[in-house]
Short mmCIF file of C-alpha atoms and ligand atoms in Angstrom, two decimals:
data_model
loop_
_atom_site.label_atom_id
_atom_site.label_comp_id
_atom_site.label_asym_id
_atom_site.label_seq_id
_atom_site.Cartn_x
_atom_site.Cartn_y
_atom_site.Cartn_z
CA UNK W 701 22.26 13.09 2.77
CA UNK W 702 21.82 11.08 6.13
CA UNK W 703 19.70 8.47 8.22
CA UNK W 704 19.55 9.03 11.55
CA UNK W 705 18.33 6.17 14.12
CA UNK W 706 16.42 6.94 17.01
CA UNK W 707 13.94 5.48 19.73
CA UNK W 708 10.62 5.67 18.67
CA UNK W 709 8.58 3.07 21.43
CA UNK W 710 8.39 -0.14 23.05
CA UNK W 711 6.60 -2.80 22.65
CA UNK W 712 4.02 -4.68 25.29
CA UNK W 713 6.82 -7.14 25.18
CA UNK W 714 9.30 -4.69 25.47
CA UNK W 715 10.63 -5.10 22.09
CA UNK W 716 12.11 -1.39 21.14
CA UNK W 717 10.91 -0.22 18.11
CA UNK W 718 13.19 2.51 15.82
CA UNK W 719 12.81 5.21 13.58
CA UNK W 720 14.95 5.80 10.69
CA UNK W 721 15.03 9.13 9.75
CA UNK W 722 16.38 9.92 5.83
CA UNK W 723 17.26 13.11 4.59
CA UNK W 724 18.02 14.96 1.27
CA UNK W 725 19.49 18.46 0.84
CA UNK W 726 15.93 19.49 -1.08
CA UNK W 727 14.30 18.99 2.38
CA UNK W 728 12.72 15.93 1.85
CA UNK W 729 12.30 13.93 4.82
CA UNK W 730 11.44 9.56 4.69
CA UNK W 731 10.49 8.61 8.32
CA UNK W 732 10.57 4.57 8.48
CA UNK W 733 9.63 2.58 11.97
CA UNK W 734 10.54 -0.98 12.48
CA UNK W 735 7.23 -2.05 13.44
CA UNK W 736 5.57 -3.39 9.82
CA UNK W 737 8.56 -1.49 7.65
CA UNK W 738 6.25 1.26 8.36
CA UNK W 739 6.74 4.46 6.17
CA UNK W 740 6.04 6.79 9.14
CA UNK W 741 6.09 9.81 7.32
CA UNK W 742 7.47 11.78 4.31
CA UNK W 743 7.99 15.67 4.67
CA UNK W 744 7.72 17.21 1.15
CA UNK W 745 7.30 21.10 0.77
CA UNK W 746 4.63 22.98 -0.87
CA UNK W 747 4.75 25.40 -3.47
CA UNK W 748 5.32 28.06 -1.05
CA UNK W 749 8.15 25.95 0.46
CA UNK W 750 5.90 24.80 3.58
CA UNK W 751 7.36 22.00 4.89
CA UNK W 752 4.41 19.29 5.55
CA UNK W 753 4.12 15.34 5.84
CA UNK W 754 1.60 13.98 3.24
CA UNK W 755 1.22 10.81 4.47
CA UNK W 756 -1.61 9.89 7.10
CA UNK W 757 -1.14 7.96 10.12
CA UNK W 758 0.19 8.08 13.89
CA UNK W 759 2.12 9.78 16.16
CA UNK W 760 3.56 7.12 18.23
CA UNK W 761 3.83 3.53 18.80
CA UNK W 762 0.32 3.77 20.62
CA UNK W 763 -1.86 4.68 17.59
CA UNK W 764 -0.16 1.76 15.41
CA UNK W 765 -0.77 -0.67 18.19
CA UNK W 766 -4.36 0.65 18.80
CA UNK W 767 -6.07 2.02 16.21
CA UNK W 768 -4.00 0.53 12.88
CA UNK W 769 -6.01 0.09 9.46
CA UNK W 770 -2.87 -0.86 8.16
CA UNK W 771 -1.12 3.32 7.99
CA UNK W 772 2.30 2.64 6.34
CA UNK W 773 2.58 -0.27 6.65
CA UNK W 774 4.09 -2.88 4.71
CA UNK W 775 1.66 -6.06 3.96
CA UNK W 776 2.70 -9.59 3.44
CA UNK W 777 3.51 -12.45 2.21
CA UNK W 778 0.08 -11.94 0.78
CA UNK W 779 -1.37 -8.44 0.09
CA UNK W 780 -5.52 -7.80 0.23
CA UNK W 781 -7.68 -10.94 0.27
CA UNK W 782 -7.71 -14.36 -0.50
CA UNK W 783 -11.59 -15.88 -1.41
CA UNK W 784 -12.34 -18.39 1.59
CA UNK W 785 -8.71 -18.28 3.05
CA UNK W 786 -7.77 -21.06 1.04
CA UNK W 787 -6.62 -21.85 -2.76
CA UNK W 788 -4.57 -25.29 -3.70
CA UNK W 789 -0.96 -25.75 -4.44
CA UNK W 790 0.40 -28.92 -5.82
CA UNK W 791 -2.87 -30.48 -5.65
CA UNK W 792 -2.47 -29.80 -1.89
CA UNK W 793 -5.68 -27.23 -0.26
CA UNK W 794 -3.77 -24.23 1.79
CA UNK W 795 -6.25 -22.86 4.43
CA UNK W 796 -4.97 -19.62 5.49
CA UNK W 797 -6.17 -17.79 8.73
CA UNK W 798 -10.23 -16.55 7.95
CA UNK W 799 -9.19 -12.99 9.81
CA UNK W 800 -12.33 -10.81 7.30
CA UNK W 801 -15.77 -11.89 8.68
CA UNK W 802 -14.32 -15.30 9.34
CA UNK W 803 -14.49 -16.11 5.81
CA UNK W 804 -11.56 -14.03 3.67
CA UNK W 805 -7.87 -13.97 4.56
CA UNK W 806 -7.07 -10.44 4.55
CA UNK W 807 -3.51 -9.12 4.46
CA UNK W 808 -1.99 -12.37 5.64
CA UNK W 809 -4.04 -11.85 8.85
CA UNK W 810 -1.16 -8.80 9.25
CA UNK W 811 1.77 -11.03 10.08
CA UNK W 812 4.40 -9.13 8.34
CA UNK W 813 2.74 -6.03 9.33
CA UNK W 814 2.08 -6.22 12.79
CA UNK W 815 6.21 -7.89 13.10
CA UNK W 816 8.90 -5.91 14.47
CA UNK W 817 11.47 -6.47 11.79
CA UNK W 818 15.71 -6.16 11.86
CA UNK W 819 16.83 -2.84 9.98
CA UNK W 820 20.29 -1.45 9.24
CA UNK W 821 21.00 1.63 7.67
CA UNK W 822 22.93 1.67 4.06
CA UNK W 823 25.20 3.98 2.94
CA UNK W 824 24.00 7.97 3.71
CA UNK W 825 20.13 7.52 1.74
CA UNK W 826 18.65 3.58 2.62
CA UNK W 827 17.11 1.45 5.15
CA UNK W 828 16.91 -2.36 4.72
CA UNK W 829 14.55 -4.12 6.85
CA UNK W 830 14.28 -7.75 6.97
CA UNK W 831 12.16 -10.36 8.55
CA UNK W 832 11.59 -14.23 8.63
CA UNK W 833 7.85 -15.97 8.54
CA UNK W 834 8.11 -18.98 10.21
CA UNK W 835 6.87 -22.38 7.86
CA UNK W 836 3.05 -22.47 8.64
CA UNK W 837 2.31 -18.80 9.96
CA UNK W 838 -1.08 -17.67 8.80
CA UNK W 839 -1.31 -21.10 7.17
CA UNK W 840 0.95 -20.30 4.27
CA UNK W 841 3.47 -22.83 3.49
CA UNK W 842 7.39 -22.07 4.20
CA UNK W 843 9.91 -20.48 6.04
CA UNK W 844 10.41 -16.89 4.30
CA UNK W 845 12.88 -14.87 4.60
CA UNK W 846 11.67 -11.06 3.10
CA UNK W 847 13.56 -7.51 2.94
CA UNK W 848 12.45 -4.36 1.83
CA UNK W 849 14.87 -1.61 1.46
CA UNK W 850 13.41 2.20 1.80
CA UNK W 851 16.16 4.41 -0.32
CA UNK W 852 15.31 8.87 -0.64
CA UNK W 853 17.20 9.73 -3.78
CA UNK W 854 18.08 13.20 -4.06
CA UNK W 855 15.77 13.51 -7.03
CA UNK W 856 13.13 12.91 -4.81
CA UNK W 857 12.09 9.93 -5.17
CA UNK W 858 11.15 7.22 -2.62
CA UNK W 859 12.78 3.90 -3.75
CA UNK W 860 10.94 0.75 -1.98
CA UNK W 861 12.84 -2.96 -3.15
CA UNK W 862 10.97 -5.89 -2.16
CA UNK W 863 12.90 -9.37 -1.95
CA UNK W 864 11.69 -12.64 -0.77
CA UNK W 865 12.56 -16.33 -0.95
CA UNK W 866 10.19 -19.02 0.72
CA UNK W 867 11.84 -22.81 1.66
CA UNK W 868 8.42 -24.37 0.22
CA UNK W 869 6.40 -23.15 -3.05
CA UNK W 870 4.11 -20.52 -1.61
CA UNK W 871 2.37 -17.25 -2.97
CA UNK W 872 4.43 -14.09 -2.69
CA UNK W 873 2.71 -10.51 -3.54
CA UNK W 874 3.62 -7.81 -1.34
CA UNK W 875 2.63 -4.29 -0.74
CA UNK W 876 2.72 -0.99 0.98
CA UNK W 877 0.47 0.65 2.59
CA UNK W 878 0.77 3.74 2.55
CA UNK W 879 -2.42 6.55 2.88
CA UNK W 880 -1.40 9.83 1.06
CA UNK W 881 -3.03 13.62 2.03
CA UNK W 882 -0.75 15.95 -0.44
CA UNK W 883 -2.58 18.70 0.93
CA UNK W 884 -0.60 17.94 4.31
CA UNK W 885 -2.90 17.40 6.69
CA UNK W 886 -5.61 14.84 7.43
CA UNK W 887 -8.06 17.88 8.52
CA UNK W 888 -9.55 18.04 4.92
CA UNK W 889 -10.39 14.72 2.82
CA UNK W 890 -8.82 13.71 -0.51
CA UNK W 891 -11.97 13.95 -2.79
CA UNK W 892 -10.47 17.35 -4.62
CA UNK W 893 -7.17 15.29 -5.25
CA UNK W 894 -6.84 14.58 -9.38
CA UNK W 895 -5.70 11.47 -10.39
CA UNK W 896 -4.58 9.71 -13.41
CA UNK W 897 -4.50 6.10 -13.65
CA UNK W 898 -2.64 4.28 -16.68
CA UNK W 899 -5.21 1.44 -16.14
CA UNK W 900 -8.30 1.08 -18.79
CA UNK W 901 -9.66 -2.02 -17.26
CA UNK W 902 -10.00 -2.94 -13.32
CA UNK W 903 -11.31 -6.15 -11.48
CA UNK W 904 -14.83 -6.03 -10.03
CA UNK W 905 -15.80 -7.80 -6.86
CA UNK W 906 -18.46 -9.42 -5.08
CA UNK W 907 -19.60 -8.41 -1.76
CA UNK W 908 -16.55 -9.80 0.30
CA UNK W 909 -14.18 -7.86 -2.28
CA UNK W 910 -13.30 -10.96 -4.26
CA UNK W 911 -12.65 -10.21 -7.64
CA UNK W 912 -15.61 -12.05 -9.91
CA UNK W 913 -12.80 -12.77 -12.53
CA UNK W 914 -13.84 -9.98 -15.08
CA UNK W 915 -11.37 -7.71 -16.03
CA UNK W 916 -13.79 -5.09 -16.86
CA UNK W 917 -13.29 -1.89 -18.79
CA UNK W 918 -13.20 1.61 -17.00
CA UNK W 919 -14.88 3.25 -19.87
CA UNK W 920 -18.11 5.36 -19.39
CA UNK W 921 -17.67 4.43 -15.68
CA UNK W 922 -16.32 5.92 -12.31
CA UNK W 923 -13.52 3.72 -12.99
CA UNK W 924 -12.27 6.17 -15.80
CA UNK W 925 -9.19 7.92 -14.18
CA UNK W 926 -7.03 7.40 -17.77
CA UNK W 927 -7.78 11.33 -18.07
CA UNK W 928 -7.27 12.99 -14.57
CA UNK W 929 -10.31 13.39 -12.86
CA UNK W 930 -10.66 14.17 -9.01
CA UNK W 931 -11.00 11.51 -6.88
CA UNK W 932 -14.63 12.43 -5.24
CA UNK W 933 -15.94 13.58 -9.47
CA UNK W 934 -18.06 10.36 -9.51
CA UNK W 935 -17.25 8.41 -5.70
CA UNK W 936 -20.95 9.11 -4.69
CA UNK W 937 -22.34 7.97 -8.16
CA UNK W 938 -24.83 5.06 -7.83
CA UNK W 939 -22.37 2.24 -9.26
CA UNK W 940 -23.40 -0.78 -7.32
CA UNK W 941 -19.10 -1.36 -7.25
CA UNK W 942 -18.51 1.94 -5.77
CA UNK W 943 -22.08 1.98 -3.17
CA UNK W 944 -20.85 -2.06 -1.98
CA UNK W 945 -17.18 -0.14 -1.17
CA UNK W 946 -18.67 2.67 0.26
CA UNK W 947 -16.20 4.50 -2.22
CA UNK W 948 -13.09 3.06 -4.51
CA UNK W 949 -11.65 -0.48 -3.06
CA UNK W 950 -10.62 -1.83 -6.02
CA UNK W 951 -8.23 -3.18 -8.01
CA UNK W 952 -6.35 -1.69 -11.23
CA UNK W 953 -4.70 -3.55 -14.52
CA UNK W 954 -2.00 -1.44 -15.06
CA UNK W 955 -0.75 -0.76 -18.48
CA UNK W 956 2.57 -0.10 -17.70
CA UNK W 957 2.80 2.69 -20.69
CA UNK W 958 6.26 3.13 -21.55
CA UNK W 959 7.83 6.24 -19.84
CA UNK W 960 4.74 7.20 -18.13
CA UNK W 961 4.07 6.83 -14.44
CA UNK W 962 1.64 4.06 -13.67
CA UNK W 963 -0.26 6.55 -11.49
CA UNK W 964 -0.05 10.44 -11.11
CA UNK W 965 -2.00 12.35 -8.20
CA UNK W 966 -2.12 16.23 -7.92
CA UNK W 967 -3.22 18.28 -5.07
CA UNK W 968 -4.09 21.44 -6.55
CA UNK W 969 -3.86 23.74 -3.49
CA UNK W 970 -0.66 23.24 -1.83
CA UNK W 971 0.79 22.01 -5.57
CA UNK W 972 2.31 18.76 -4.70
CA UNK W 973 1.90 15.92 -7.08
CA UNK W 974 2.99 12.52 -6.21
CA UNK W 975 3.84 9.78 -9.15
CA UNK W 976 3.81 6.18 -8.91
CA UNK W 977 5.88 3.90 -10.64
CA UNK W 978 5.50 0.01 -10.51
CA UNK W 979 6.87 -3.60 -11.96
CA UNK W 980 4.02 -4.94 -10.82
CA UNK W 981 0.95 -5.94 -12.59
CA UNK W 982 -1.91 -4.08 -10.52
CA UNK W 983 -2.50 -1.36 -7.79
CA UNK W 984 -5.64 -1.14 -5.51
CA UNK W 985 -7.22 2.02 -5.14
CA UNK W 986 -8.34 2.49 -1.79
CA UNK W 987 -10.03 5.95 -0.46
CA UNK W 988 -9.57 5.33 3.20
CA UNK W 989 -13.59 4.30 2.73
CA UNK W 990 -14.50 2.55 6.53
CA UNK W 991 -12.39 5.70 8.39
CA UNK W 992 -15.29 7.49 9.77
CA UNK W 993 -13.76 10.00 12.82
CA UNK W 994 -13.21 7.28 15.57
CA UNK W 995 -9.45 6.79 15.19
CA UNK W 996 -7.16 9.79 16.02
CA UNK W 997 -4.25 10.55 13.73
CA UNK W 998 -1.60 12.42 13.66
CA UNK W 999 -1.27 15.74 14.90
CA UNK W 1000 -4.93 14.83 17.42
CA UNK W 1001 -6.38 15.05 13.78
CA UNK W 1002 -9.68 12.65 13.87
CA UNK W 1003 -9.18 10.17 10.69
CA UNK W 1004 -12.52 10.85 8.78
CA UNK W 1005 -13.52 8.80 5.53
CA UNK W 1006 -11.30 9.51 2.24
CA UNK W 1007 -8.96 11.50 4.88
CA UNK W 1008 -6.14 9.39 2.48
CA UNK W 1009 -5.87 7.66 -0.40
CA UNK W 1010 -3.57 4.26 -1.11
CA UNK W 1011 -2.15 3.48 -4.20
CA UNK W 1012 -1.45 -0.40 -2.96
CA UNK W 1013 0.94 -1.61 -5.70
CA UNK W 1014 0.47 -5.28 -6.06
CA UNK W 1015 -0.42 -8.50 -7.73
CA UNK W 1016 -4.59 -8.53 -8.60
CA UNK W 1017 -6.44 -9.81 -4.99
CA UNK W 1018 -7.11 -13.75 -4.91
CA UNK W 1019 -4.39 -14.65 -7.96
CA UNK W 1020 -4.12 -17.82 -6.57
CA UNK W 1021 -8.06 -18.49 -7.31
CA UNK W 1022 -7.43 -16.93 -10.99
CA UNK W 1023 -5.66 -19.48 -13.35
CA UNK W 1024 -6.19 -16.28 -15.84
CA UNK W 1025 -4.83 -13.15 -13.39
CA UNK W 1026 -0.78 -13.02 -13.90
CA UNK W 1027 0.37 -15.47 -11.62
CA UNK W 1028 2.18 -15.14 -8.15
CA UNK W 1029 3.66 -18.65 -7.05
CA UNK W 1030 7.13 -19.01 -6.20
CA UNK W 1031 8.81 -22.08 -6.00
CA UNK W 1032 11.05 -23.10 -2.89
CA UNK W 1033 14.14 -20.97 -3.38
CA UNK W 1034 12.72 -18.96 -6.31
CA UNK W 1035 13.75 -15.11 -5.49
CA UNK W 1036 10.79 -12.92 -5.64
CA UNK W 1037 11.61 -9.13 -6.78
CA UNK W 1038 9.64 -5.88 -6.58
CA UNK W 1039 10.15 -2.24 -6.60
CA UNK W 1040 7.63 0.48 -6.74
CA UNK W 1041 8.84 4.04 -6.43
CA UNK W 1042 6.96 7.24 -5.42
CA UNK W 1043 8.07 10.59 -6.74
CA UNK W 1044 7.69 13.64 -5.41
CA UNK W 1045 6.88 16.88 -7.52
CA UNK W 1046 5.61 20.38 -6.90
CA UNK W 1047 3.69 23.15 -9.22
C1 GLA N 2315 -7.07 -2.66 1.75
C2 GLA N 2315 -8.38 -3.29 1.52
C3 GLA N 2315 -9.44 -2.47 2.17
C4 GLA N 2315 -9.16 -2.28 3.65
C5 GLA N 2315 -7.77 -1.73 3.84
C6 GLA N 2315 -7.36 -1.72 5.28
O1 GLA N 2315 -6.95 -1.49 1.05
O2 GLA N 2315 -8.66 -3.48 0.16
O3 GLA N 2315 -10.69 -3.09 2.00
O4 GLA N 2315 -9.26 -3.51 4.31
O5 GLA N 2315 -6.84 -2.50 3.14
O6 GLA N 2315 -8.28 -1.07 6.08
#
């Protein structure tokens, strides 16, 4: 195995930006850019052996910069949304930055994604990135210091650690953001894709994607992916969740089944499955549902909707407004932990 650095662009302040480049000797190849931790791209071959990337996302430093709905990236210190920016800590209000309709705080107003962040290789198969929040930055409270190491194993499996520690109590739940095509290519959508989701109940929303507080049961409703099921089976059903979304936006309670990925997706065409494992207690669903053809992609490809799919591992959206969700608050100097790993198969 190896990792390779390399240029891969410039900031407008200059700032260079690199590419780590990971291979393993099954021809698996992690691509991670220093701009947002970004997974760049991950080469996985077929089940004729073609060699493609399945993840979606840019070319160069230009599309990122321009045209970003978060490809790859890492989010943080607070994944998805926060209701009204602001939730109290120590009897204290927080008001974060309102970046969703001036109302929400979405993805930390993309502080952590939109950094360049430090990176060293580590040994012949890992990347650790790392990268300090100043006290106060998107309103959150503390200095952070965060790291997230990328690692290929040679049983093909993409290893992501997160590790944080804040000076002041704050909220810590981070995420990537990866959107997956396992057919290779962003030309057709993921609606044929099959997934199976180890989650029987999921958190509805309102209409600024703030979950009401149910947990409600996927049972008898497009929410069902405990059997697999394809992604588009039921996306253009009438569910008022699913018409609000303009397709699946939400958020899963994972039941962490005991040696059972939390997630499995299969692309039946080119054979490629992808599993997802997690520590944590929820993953959004997210069909790449406000892409509609005006950003280009990779390869001049046009992103059009559901051209990926995200499996966003993560605490549930707006814990800090949920006494009842498991909690996320991390006292000064309190070391928060996280791994979720995606393996690669093919049939
Ligand atoms: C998350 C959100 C979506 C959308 C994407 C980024 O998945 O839940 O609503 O904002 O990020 O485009």
């Amino acid at each position: 195995m190896s990792v390779n650095v390399s240029f891969f662009g410039n900031m407008p302040d200059g700032k260079e930006v690199r590419l780590f480049t990971i291979k393993n000797s099954n021809g698996i190849i992690l691509q991670v850019i220093t701009l947002g931790a970004t997974l760049q791209a991950l080469y996985t071959p077929d089940k004729y052996g073609r060699v493609n990337d399945i993840t979606v996302g840019f070319d160069s430093l230009y599309g990122h910069l321009n045209f970003t709905d978060y490809q790859g990236k890492v989010v943080g210190r607070y994944a998805n949304r926060i209701a009204n920016g602001s939730f109290m800590m120590n009897g204290k209000k927080v008001q974060l930055t309102q970046n969703e309709k001036g109302k929400t705080c979405l993805h930390s107003a993309g502080e952590f994604s939109n950094a360049v962040w430090d990176a060293e290789p580590v040994g012949d198969n890992a990347v650790v990135l790392s990268y300090t929040s100043p006290d106060g930055a998107s309103g959150f409270d503390g200095k952070m210091d965060a790291k997230v190491k990328y690692t290929l194993t040679e049983d093909n499996k993409v290893e992501i650690e997160y590790s944080a520690v804040s000076d002041k109590d704050t909220v810590i739940n981070f995420t990537n953001h990866t959107y997956f095509n396992l057919s290779g290519s962003a030309m057709s959508d993921v609606l044929g894709h099959v997934l199976k989701l180890n989650a029987k109940k999921f958190t509805p929303t309102d209409e600024d994607s703030i979950p009401t507080g149910q947990l409600r049961s996927v049972f008898n409703t497009p929410f069902d992916f405990t059997n697999p099921t394809s992604i588009g089976k039921r996306i253009h059903d009438r569910d008022a969740q699913l018409v609000m979304c303009r397709g699946y936006d939400h958020n899963f309670c994972l039941d962490h089944v005991d040696g059972e990925a939390d997630a499995v997706v299969y692309e039946p065409v080119s054979g490629r499955q992808l599993k997802v494992y997690t520590d944590l207690p929820g993953v959004q669903l997210y069909t790449g549902n406000f892409l509609d053809g005006t950003i280009i992609g990779k390869g001049g490809i046009p992103l059009i909707q559901h051209a990926g799919f995200c499996l966003e591992t993560q605490y549930y959206p707006d814990t800090p407004n949920h006494p009842d969700f498991p909690q996320c608050t991390f006292k000064a100097g309190e070391e928060y932990k996280s791994k979720t790993t995606f393996e690669i198969n093919v049939f």
